[in-house]
Coordinates of C-alpha atoms in Angstrom, one line a residue:
M1 CA -18.1 3.5 -50.2
K2 CA -14.6 4.6 -49.3
R3 CA -14.8 7.4 -52.0
L4 CA -18.1 8.6 -50.4
T5 CA -16.6 8.7 -46.9
A6 CA -13.5 10.5 -48.2
A7 CA -15.7 13.1 -50.0
L8 CA -17.8 13.7 -46.9
T9 CA -14.7 14.1 -44.8
V10 CA -13.2 16.7 -47.1
C11 CA -16.5 18.6 -47.2
G12 CA -16.6 18.6 -43.4
V13 CA -13.1 19.9 -43.1
L14 CA -13.8 22.6 -45.6
A15 CA -17.0 23.6 -43.8
V16 CA -15.3 23.8 -40.4
G17 CA -12.4 25.8 -42.0
Y18 CA -14.8 28.2 -43.6
A19 CA -16.7 28.7 -40.4
G20 CA -13.5 29.5 -38.6
L21 CA -12.6 32.1 -41.3
D22 CA -16.2 33.5 -41.1
T23 CA -15.9 33.9 -37.3
A24 CA -12.7 35.7 -37.7
D25 CA -14.4 38.1 -40.2
L26 CA -12.0 37.0 -43.0
V27 CA -14.7 35.8 -45.4
P28 CA -18.4 36.8 -45.9
G29 CA -20.8 35.2 -43.5
V30 CA -23.0 35.7 -40.4
L31 CA -20.6 34.4 -37.8
T32 CA -18.4 36.9 -35.9
T33 CA -16.6 37.3 -32.6
R34 CA -16.9 41.1 -32.7
P35 CA -19.1 42.6 -29.9
V36 CA -22.3 44.4 -30.8
P37 CA -21.5 48.1 -31.1
P38 CA -23.0 50.3 -28.5
P39 CA -25.8 52.7 -29.4
P40 CA -24.7 56.3 -30.3
P41 CA -24.6 58.6 -27.2
T42 CA -27.7 60.6 -28.1
E43 CA -30.9 61.3 -26.2
T44 CA -34.0 59.8 -27.8
P45 CA -37.4 61.5 -27.7
G46 CA -40.6 59.6 -27.4
T47 CA -42.1 57.9 -30.5
R48 CA -43.6 60.5 -32.7
T49 CA -46.9 60.3 -34.6
L50 CA -45.1 60.9 -37.9
P51 CA -43.0 57.9 -39.1
V52 CA -39.7 58.0 -37.3
V53 CA -36.9 58.2 -39.9
P54 CA -34.0 55.9 -38.9
Q55 CA -30.5 57.0 -39.2
P56 CA -29.5 56.5 -42.8
T57 CA -27.3 53.4 -43.7
P58 CA -25.2 52.6 -46.7
S59 CA -28.2 50.8 -48.1
T60 CA -30.4 53.9 -48.1
S61 CA -27.8 56.6 -48.7
I62 CA -24.6 57.0 -50.5
R63 CA -23.3 58.8 -47.4
M64 CA -22.5 57.4 -44.0
P65 CA -25.1 57.7 -41.2
L66 CA -25.3 60.8 -39.1
G67 CA -22.6 60.4 -36.5
S68 CA -22.4 61.0 -32.8
L69 CA -22.7 64.6 -31.6
A70 CA -19.0 64.7 -30.5
G71 CA -16.0 63.5 -32.4
D72 CA -12.3 63.3 -31.8
S73 CA -11.4 64.9 -35.1
A74 CA -10.5 68.5 -35.4
A75 CA -12.9 71.2 -36.7
P76 CA -12.2 72.7 -40.2
S77 CA -9.8 75.7 -40.2
P78 CA -11.4 79.0 -41.0
P79 CA -9.1 79.5 -44.0
G80 CA -9.9 76.0 -45.3
L81 CA -13.6 76.5 -44.9
R82 CA -13.5 79.9 -46.6
A83 CA -11.7 78.3 -49.6
A84 CA -14.3 75.5 -49.8
L85 CA -17.1 78.0 -49.7
A86 CA -15.6 80.5 -52.1
G87 CA -17.6 79.3 -55.1
V88 CA -20.8 78.8 -53.3
I89 CA -21.1 82.2 -51.7
R90 CA -20.8 83.8 -55.2
M91 CA -24.1 82.2 -56.3
P92 CA -26.6 85.0 -57.3
A93 CA -29.2 83.8 -54.8
L94 CA -26.8 84.4 -51.9
A95 CA -26.0 88.0 -53.0
D96 CA -27.9 89.3 -50.0
A97 CA -27.4 86.7 -47.3
S98 CA -26.1 86.1 -43.8
L99 CA -24.1 82.9 -43.5
V100 CA -22.4 81.5 -40.3
V101 CA -20.7 78.2 -39.6
R102 CA -19.5 77.2 -36.1
D103 CA -17.9 74.3 -34.4
A104 CA -20.6 72.7 -32.3
Q105 CA -18.2 71.4 -29.6
S106 CA -16.2 74.6 -29.0
G107 CA -18.6 77.2 -30.3
A108 CA -15.7 78.7 -32.3
V109 CA -16.8 80.7 -35.4
L110 CA -15.4 79.2 -38.5
F111 CA -17.1 81.3 -41.1
D112 CA -19.1 84.5 -40.8
Q113 CA -20.5 86.5 -43.7
G114 CA -22.9 89.2 -42.4
G115 CA -23.8 87.1 -39.4
S116 CA -24.7 90.1 -37.2
T117 CA -27.1 91.6 -39.7
T118 CA -30.8 91.3 -38.7
R119 CA -33.0 89.6 -41.2
I120 CA -36.4 87.8 -41.3
P121 CA -35.9 84.4 -39.9
A122 CA -39.2 82.9 -41.0
S123 CA -39.7 79.4 -39.4
T124 CA -36.2 79.2 -38.0
T125 CA -37.8 81.4 -35.3
K126 CA -38.9 78.1 -33.8
L127 CA -35.3 77.4 -32.7
L128 CA -35.4 80.4 -30.4
T129 CA -38.9 79.4 -29.2
A130 CA -37.7 75.9 -28.3
A131 CA -34.8 77.4 -26.3
A132 CA -37.3 79.6 -24.3
V133 CA -40.0 77.0 -23.8
G134 CA -37.4 74.5 -22.7
Q135 CA -36.7 76.7 -19.6
A136 CA -40.4 76.9 -18.6
F137 CA -41.0 73.1 -18.5
A138 CA -39.2 70.2 -16.8
P139 CA -37.7 67.6 -19.1
D140 CA -40.5 65.1 -18.7
E141 CA -43.4 67.5 -17.9
T142 CA -46.7 66.8 -19.5
L143 CA -50.0 68.7 -20.0
T144 CA -53.2 67.7 -18.1
T145 CA -56.7 67.8 -19.4
E146 CA -59.3 67.1 -16.8
V147 CA -63.0 67.2 -16.0
R148 CA -64.1 68.5 -12.6
L149 CA -67.4 68.6 -10.8
G150 CA -68.9 72.1 -11.2
G151 CA -70.8 74.3 -8.7
R152 CA -73.9 72.0 -9.0
A153 CA -74.2 68.3 -8.7
D154 CA -75.4 68.1 -12.4
E155 CA -72.6 70.4 -13.8
I156 CA -69.2 69.2 -15.0
V157 CA -66.4 71.3 -16.2
L158 CA -64.0 70.4 -19.0
V159 CA -60.7 72.2 -18.1
A160 CA -58.4 73.1 -21.0
G161 CA -54.8 72.4 -20.0
G162 CA -52.8 73.2 -23.1
D163 CA -53.0 69.9 -24.9
S164 CA -53.9 70.5 -28.5
L165 CA -53.0 66.9 -29.6
I166 CA -55.8 64.9 -27.9
D167 CA -56.9 61.8 -29.9
P168 CA -60.6 61.8 -30.5
G169 CA -60.7 58.1 -29.5
D170 CA -58.4 56.1 -27.3
G171 CA -55.0 57.4 -26.4
D172 CA -51.8 55.9 -27.7
P173 CA -49.1 55.7 -25.1
T174 CA -46.4 55.5 -27.7
A175 CA -47.5 58.6 -29.7
V176 CA -46.9 62.3 -29.4
A177 CA -49.9 63.5 -31.3
G178 CA -52.7 61.4 -29.7
R179 CA -50.9 60.3 -26.4
A180 CA -54.0 61.4 -24.5
G181 CA -57.4 60.0 -25.6
L182 CA -60.7 61.8 -25.3
A183 CA -62.6 58.5 -25.1
D184 CA -60.4 57.5 -22.2
L185 CA -61.5 60.7 -20.4
A186 CA -65.1 60.0 -21.2
D187 CA -64.8 56.5 -19.8
Q188 CA -63.5 57.9 -16.5
V189 CA -66.1 60.7 -16.2
A190 CA -69.0 58.5 -17.2
R191 CA -68.0 55.9 -14.6
A192 CA -67.7 58.5 -11.8
L193 CA -71.1 60.1 -12.7
R194 CA -72.9 56.7 -12.7
D195 CA -71.3 55.9 -9.3
D196 CA -72.9 59.1 -8.1
G197 CA -76.2 58.3 -9.7
T198 CA -76.0 61.3 -12.1
L199 CA -77.1 60.6 -15.6
R200 CA -77.9 64.2 -16.8
V201 CA -75.3 66.9 -16.8
T202 CA -74.5 70.4 -18.2
L203 CA -71.0 70.6 -19.6
S204 CA -69.1 73.8 -19.1
V205 CA -65.6 74.7 -20.4
D206 CA -63.0 76.4 -18.4
E207 CA -60.6 78.3 -20.7
S208 CA -58.9 80.3 -18.1
Y209 CA -55.5 78.7 -18.7
A210 CA -53.1 80.8 -20.9
P211 CA -55.8 82.9 -22.6
G212 CA -54.9 85.0 -25.6
P213 CA -56.0 86.0 -29.1
P214 CA -56.7 83.2 -31.6
R215 CA -54.5 84.6 -34.4
A216 CA -51.9 87.4 -34.9
A217 CA -52.7 90.6 -36.7
T218 CA -49.3 90.4 -38.4
W219 CA -50.2 87.1 -40.2
G220 CA -51.5 86.9 -43.7
E221 CA -55.3 86.9 -44.0
S222 CA -55.2 83.7 -46.0
F223 CA -52.9 81.7 -43.6
Q224 CA -55.8 80.0 -41.7
A225 CA -57.8 79.2 -44.8
L226 CA -54.7 77.6 -46.4
G227 CA -54.0 75.5 -43.4
I228 CA -50.7 77.3 -42.7
V229 CA -51.8 77.9 -39.1
G230 CA -54.8 77.2 -37.0
T231 CA -56.5 78.9 -34.1
V232 CA -54.2 79.2 -31.1
A233 CA -56.1 77.6 -28.2
M234 CA -55.4 75.5 -25.2
L235 CA -57.5 72.5 -26.2
G236 CA -57.7 70.6 -29.4
L237 CA -57.9 67.3 -31.2
S238 CA -54.9 65.7 -33.0
S239 CA -57.3 64.8 -35.9
E240 CA -58.0 68.5 -36.5
R241 CA -54.5 69.9 -36.8
A242 CA -53.9 72.5 -39.5
E243 CA -52.1 71.1 -42.5
L244 CA -51.2 72.8 -45.8
D245 CA -54.4 73.0 -47.9
K246 CA -56.4 71.6 -44.9
A247 CA -57.8 74.3 -42.6
A248 CA -58.3 73.5 -39.0
P249 CA -61.6 74.4 -37.1
L250 CA -61.9 78.0 -36.2
D251 CA -63.0 76.9 -32.7
P252 CA -61.0 73.9 -31.7
V253 CA -62.2 74.2 -28.0
G254 CA -65.8 74.1 -29.1
S255 CA -65.1 71.2 -31.4
T256 CA -63.4 69.2 -28.6
A257 CA -66.2 70.0 -26.2
A258 CA -68.8 68.8 -28.7
A259 CA -66.9 65.6 -29.3
F260 CA -66.6 65.0 -25.6
A261 CA -70.3 65.5 -25.1
A262 CA -71.0 63.0 -27.8
L263 CA -68.8 60.5 -26.2
L264 CA -70.6 60.9 -22.8
E265 CA -73.9 60.4 -24.6
D266 CA -72.6 57.1 -26.1
R267 CA -71.8 56.1 -22.5
G268 CA -75.3 56.8 -21.2
I269 CA -74.8 60.3 -19.8
Q270 CA -77.2 62.8 -21.2
V271 CA -75.6 66.2 -21.8
T272 CA -78.3 68.9 -21.8
A273 CA -76.1 71.8 -22.8
V274 CA -72.5 72.8 -23.5
E275 CA -71.7 76.2 -22.0
R276 CA -68.8 78.5 -22.8
P277 CA -68.5 81.2 -20.2
G278 CA -67.5 84.5 -21.8
Q279 CA -67.5 83.1 -25.3
A280 CA -67.2 85.6 -28.1
P281 CA -70.5 86.8 -29.6
G282 CA -71.8 84.6 -32.4
G283 CA -71.7 81.2 -30.6
P284 CA -69.3 78.3 -31.3
G285 CA -66.9 79.1 -34.0
A286 CA -67.0 82.8 -33.5
R287 CA -63.6 84.4 -33.4
P288 CA -62.6 87.2 -31.0
T289 CA -61.0 90.3 -32.6
P290 CA -57.2 89.8 -33.2
G291 CA -55.4 91.4 -30.3
S292 CA -58.1 90.7 -27.8
T293 CA -57.4 88.2 -25.0
G294 CA -60.2 85.8 -26.0
P295 CA -62.7 84.3 -23.6
P296 CA -62.4 85.7 -20.0
T297 CA -61.5 83.5 -17.1
G298 CA -64.1 81.1 -15.9
T299 CA -65.0 80.6 -12.3
P300 CA -63.8 77.2 -11.1
T301 CA -65.2 76.0 -7.8
P302 CA -62.9 75.9 -4.7
D303 CA -61.1 72.6 -4.4
P304 CA -63.2 70.9 -7.1
R305 CA -63.5 67.2 -7.3
V306 CA -61.7 65.7 -10.4
L307 CA -63.8 63.2 -12.2
G308 CA -61.2 62.2 -14.8
S309 CA -57.9 63.3 -16.4
I310 CA -55.6 62.5 -19.3
E311 CA -51.9 63.4 -19.8
S312 CA -50.2 64.6 -23.0
A313 CA -46.8 63.5 -24.3
P314 CA -43.9 65.3 -22.7
V315 CA -43.6 68.9 -23.8
R316 CA -40.1 68.3 -25.1
D317 CA -41.5 65.7 -27.5
Q318 CA -44.2 68.0 -28.6
L319 CA -41.5 70.6 -29.4
A320 CA -39.6 68.0 -31.4
L321 CA -42.8 67.3 -33.4
A322 CA -43.4 71.0 -34.0
L323 CA -39.9 71.2 -35.5
T324 CA -40.3 68.0 -37.6
D325 CA -43.7 69.2 -39.0
S326 CA -42.9 73.0 -38.8
D327 CA -46.2 73.1 -37.0
N328 CA -46.9 76.8 -36.5
T329 CA -50.0 76.3 -34.4
L330 CA -48.4 73.8 -32.0
T331 CA -45.4 76.1 -31.6
E332 CA -47.6 79.1 -30.7
I333 CA -49.7 77.1 -28.2
L334 CA -46.6 75.8 -26.4
A335 CA -45.0 79.2 -26.3
R336 CA -48.1 81.0 -25.0
Q337 CA -48.5 78.7 -22.1
A338 CA -44.8 78.8 -21.3
A339 CA -45.0 82.6 -21.1
F340 CA -48.2 82.4 -19.1
R341 CA -46.6 80.1 -16.6
A342 CA -43.5 82.3 -16.3
A343 CA -45.5 85.6 -15.9
P344 CA -46.0 86.9 -12.3
A345 CA -49.4 86.3 -10.9
G346 CA -52.0 88.6 -12.3
E347 CA -49.8 89.8 -15.1
S348 CA -51.2 89.3 -18.6
A349 CA -48.7 91.2 -20.8
A350 CA -47.5 88.0 -22.4
A351 CA -50.9 87.0 -23.5
G352 CA -50.6 88.6 -27.0
F353 CA -48.4 87.3 -29.7
D354 CA -46.0 90.3 -29.5
G355 CA -45.8 89.8 -25.7
V356 CA -44.9 86.1 -26.2
G357 CA -42.3 87.1 -28.7
A358 CA -40.7 89.6 -26.3
W359 CA -40.7 86.9 -23.6
I360 CA -38.9 84.5 -25.9
I361 CA -36.1 87.1 -26.6
D362 CA -35.8 87.7 -22.8
Q363 CA -35.6 84.0 -22.1
V364 CA -32.9 83.4 -24.7
A365 CA -30.9 86.4 -23.2
T366 CA -31.0 84.7 -19.8
L367 CA -29.1 81.8 -21.3
G368 CA -26.2 84.2 -21.8
I369 CA -26.8 84.7 -25.5
E370 CA -26.5 88.1 -27.1
T371 CA -29.9 89.2 -28.4
R372 CA -29.3 92.8 -29.3
G373 CA -31.3 93.9 -32.3
A374 CA -33.6 90.8 -32.3
T375 CA -37.3 91.3 -32.4
L376 CA -40.1 88.7 -32.4
V377 CA -43.8 89.4 -32.6
D378 CA -44.8 85.8 -32.7
A379 CA -43.3 82.4 -31.8
S380 CA -43.7 80.5 -35.1
G381 CA -42.0 82.9 -37.5
L382 CA -45.0 83.6 -39.7
S383 CA -44.7 87.4 -39.2
R384 CA -42.5 89.5 -41.5
E385 CA -41.8 91.8 -38.6
N386 CA -39.6 89.2 -36.9
L387 CA -35.9 90.1 -37.1
V388 CA -32.9 88.0 -35.8
T389 CA -29.3 87.4 -36.8
A390 CA -27.7 84.2 -38.2
R391 CA -25.2 84.5 -35.4
L392 CA -28.1 84.3 -32.8
L393 CA -29.5 81.2 -34.4
T394 CA -26.1 79.4 -34.2
D395 CA -25.7 80.5 -30.6
V396 CA -28.9 78.6 -29.8
L397 CA -27.8 75.6 -31.8
V398 CA -24.4 75.4 -30.0
L399 CA -26.3 75.7 -26.7
G400 CA -28.6 72.9 -27.7
Y401 CA -25.8 70.5 -28.2
D402 CA -23.9 71.2 -25.0
G403 CA -25.8 68.6 -23.0
Q404 CA -27.1 71.0 -20.4
H405 CA -30.6 71.7 -21.8
P406 CA -32.4 68.4 -22.4
V407 CA -35.7 70.0 -23.6
L408 CA -33.9 72.0 -26.2
R409 CA -31.7 69.1 -27.2
T410 CA -34.7 66.8 -27.8
A411 CA -36.4 69.6 -29.8
L412 CA -33.2 69.8 -32.0
E413 CA -33.4 66.1 -32.6
G414 CA -36.8 66.7 -34.1
M415 CA -35.3 68.8 -36.9
P416 CA -35.8 67.1 -40.3
I417 CA -32.9 65.1 -41.8
A418 CA -31.6 66.3 -45.2
G419 CA -33.1 64.4 -48.1
L420 CA -35.0 62.1 -45.8
S421 CA -37.7 63.6 -43.6
G422 CA -40.0 66.5 -42.9
T423 CA -39.5 69.7 -44.8
L424 CA -36.1 68.5 -46.1
A425 CA -37.4 65.2 -47.6
G426 CA -37.2 66.6 -51.1
R427 CA -34.1 68.7 -50.7
F428 CA -30.4 68.1 -51.0
I429 CA -31.0 66.2 -54.3
A430 CA -29.3 67.5 -57.5
D431 CA -29.9 65.8 -60.9
G432 CA -31.4 62.8 -59.1
E433 CA -28.3 62.3 -56.9
P434 CA -27.9 63.1 -53.2
E435 CA -25.8 66.1 -52.3
A436 CA -22.9 65.8 -49.8
A437 CA -25.1 66.8 -46.8
A438 CA -27.9 64.4 -47.6
G439 CA -28.4 62.0 -44.7
R440 CA -26.1 63.9 -42.3
A441 CA -27.6 67.3 -41.8
R442 CA -30.5 68.2 -39.5
A443 CA -32.0 71.6 -40.1
K444 CA -35.0 73.8 -39.6
T445 CA -36.2 75.5 -42.8
G446 CA -37.9 78.9 -43.1
T447 CA -39.8 80.2 -46.1
L448 CA -41.7 83.5 -46.6
T449 CA -42.0 85.4 -49.8
G450 CA -38.6 87.0 -50.4
A451 CA -37.1 85.5 -47.2
N452 CA -35.6 82.1 -46.9
A453 CA -33.7 80.5 -44.1
L454 CA -32.0 77.2 -43.1
A455 CA -30.3 76.6 -39.7
G456 CA -29.1 73.3 -38.1
S457 CA -26.2 70.9 -37.8
V458 CA -24.1 68.8 -40.1
V459 CA -21.4 66.2 -39.7
D460 CA -18.4 67.0 -42.0
D461 CA -16.2 64.5 -43.8
D462 CA -13.9 64.3 -40.8
G463 CA -16.8 63.4 -38.5
R464 CA -16.9 66.8 -36.7
L465 CA -20.3 68.2 -35.8
L466 CA -20.8 71.8 -37.1
V467 CA -23.7 74.1 -36.8
F468 CA -24.8 76.6 -39.4
A469 CA -27.4 79.3 -40.2
G470 CA -28.2 81.0 -43.5
L471 CA -30.7 83.8 -43.9
V472 CA -31.4 85.0 -47.4
S473 CA -33.2 88.1 -48.5
G474 CA -34.7 89.1 -51.8
A475 CA -34.1 85.9 -53.8
P476 CA -36.9 83.7 -55.2
T477 CA -37.7 80.6 -53.1
E478 CA -36.3 77.9 -55.3
P479 CA -33.0 79.5 -56.1
A480 CA -32.5 80.4 -52.5
R481 CA -33.2 76.9 -51.3
S482 CA -30.8 75.4 -53.9
A483 CA -28.1 77.9 -52.8
L484 CA -28.6 77.2 -49.1
D485 CA -28.4 73.4 -49.8
A486 CA -25.2 73.9 -51.8
F487 CA -23.8 75.9 -48.9
V488 CA -24.5 73.2 -46.3
S489 CA -23.2 70.5 -48.7
A490 CA -20.0 72.4 -49.2
V491 CA -19.6 72.5 -45.4
A492 CA -20.3 68.8 -45.1
A493 CA -17.8 67.9 -47.8
C494 CA -15.1 70.2 -46.5
G495 CA -13.1 68.3 -43.9
C496 CA -10.6 71.1 -44.5
R497 CA -8.3 71.8 -41.6

């Protein structure tokens, strides 16, 4: 018995001693006296419809997580960075390329090879669009879709308000695509109509908000059929977004109106007709000639009674989603209405794609950024007539991280993470192993035949946030992508002062 008591006493002493060591973080264990570290000082957008990729950790990446946007360490020295990049810039795929690296905190140029030469930016155009759209909307501004009473007691009007991400059913308050729900709108309208004793209605559609052509004449003829882009319209369903190899409806407004009519029918409201004032010849699905302004303005009644309304996710979160998905249609939709809102009353010059592109350049210039030589004829970057410089792209990136432009900042946080998400999920991997920038670079890709681009930010080995842009002409896509990835990884691994 004495031996048992002694053994238990020894075990207890050892347990208490080990717990003390564990608490002091001297041996492995769950106990600790360290305070919980604060979250990184970064602005977080609303939950996106796509899976939100967490910051990488040592368990998911050989590299450390993407750090804070400001560090105490010094930026690389220009000579040190030039030496680190000497081998990369001799890669054949970068023979005709513009490459720029800058310090995100000071804006200082650390490396510049042809940074002032204009080239096709492809989808990195969306960075300029985000900067322009961010000035037209308040940080938390949303888009409203509503139904009003028409000119007659039995007429209701579905008013397009710029939301192309409406869920066909119930809305999800945590989502970006699908925040507003068409079924929720139908519930409100059906209830209001029943209260008025109205059970039979004609449904009209008001498309007077931000009118314009459905597609750009400078886009490839096959782009819509391939799901690269959909019809640019101010009303649409999240379930009908264009995706690669999945074409969107040619008439998203008509499709949404038909779905809304069906939902009303399910709620006991008979819809006798769906009217589209000024619709293009050929009925629903018909497409106006590229370059036209689309359906003319409807005639809303003075001070109409609103029967129901739904709200989209904030525009800044939609911009972030557009960058995450490289969504050409969503980008064009947001840019068109931003230009429409900014135009003087009665002016429609910004309605066409080239007008919106010119407006984007003007807005970027008002931010104090040099835009000389830049030309945009669309907002998404699908046109080969777009021309910008790598230096201009880095100007926008530096501006986005200065903390003064919350809409642009949130949009930049939507850029894919190297090796983990979006259009970068399968990149920055060489021979099955992550490259140096994997997990710590965020960037917007751009790909057109013979034109490849990559622009974004990366944390180097010293923890300093740098921004970069690379525009490549003439090289095949795969070699160009590999070379741009090697360029960014060399910047990430530099830490050279």
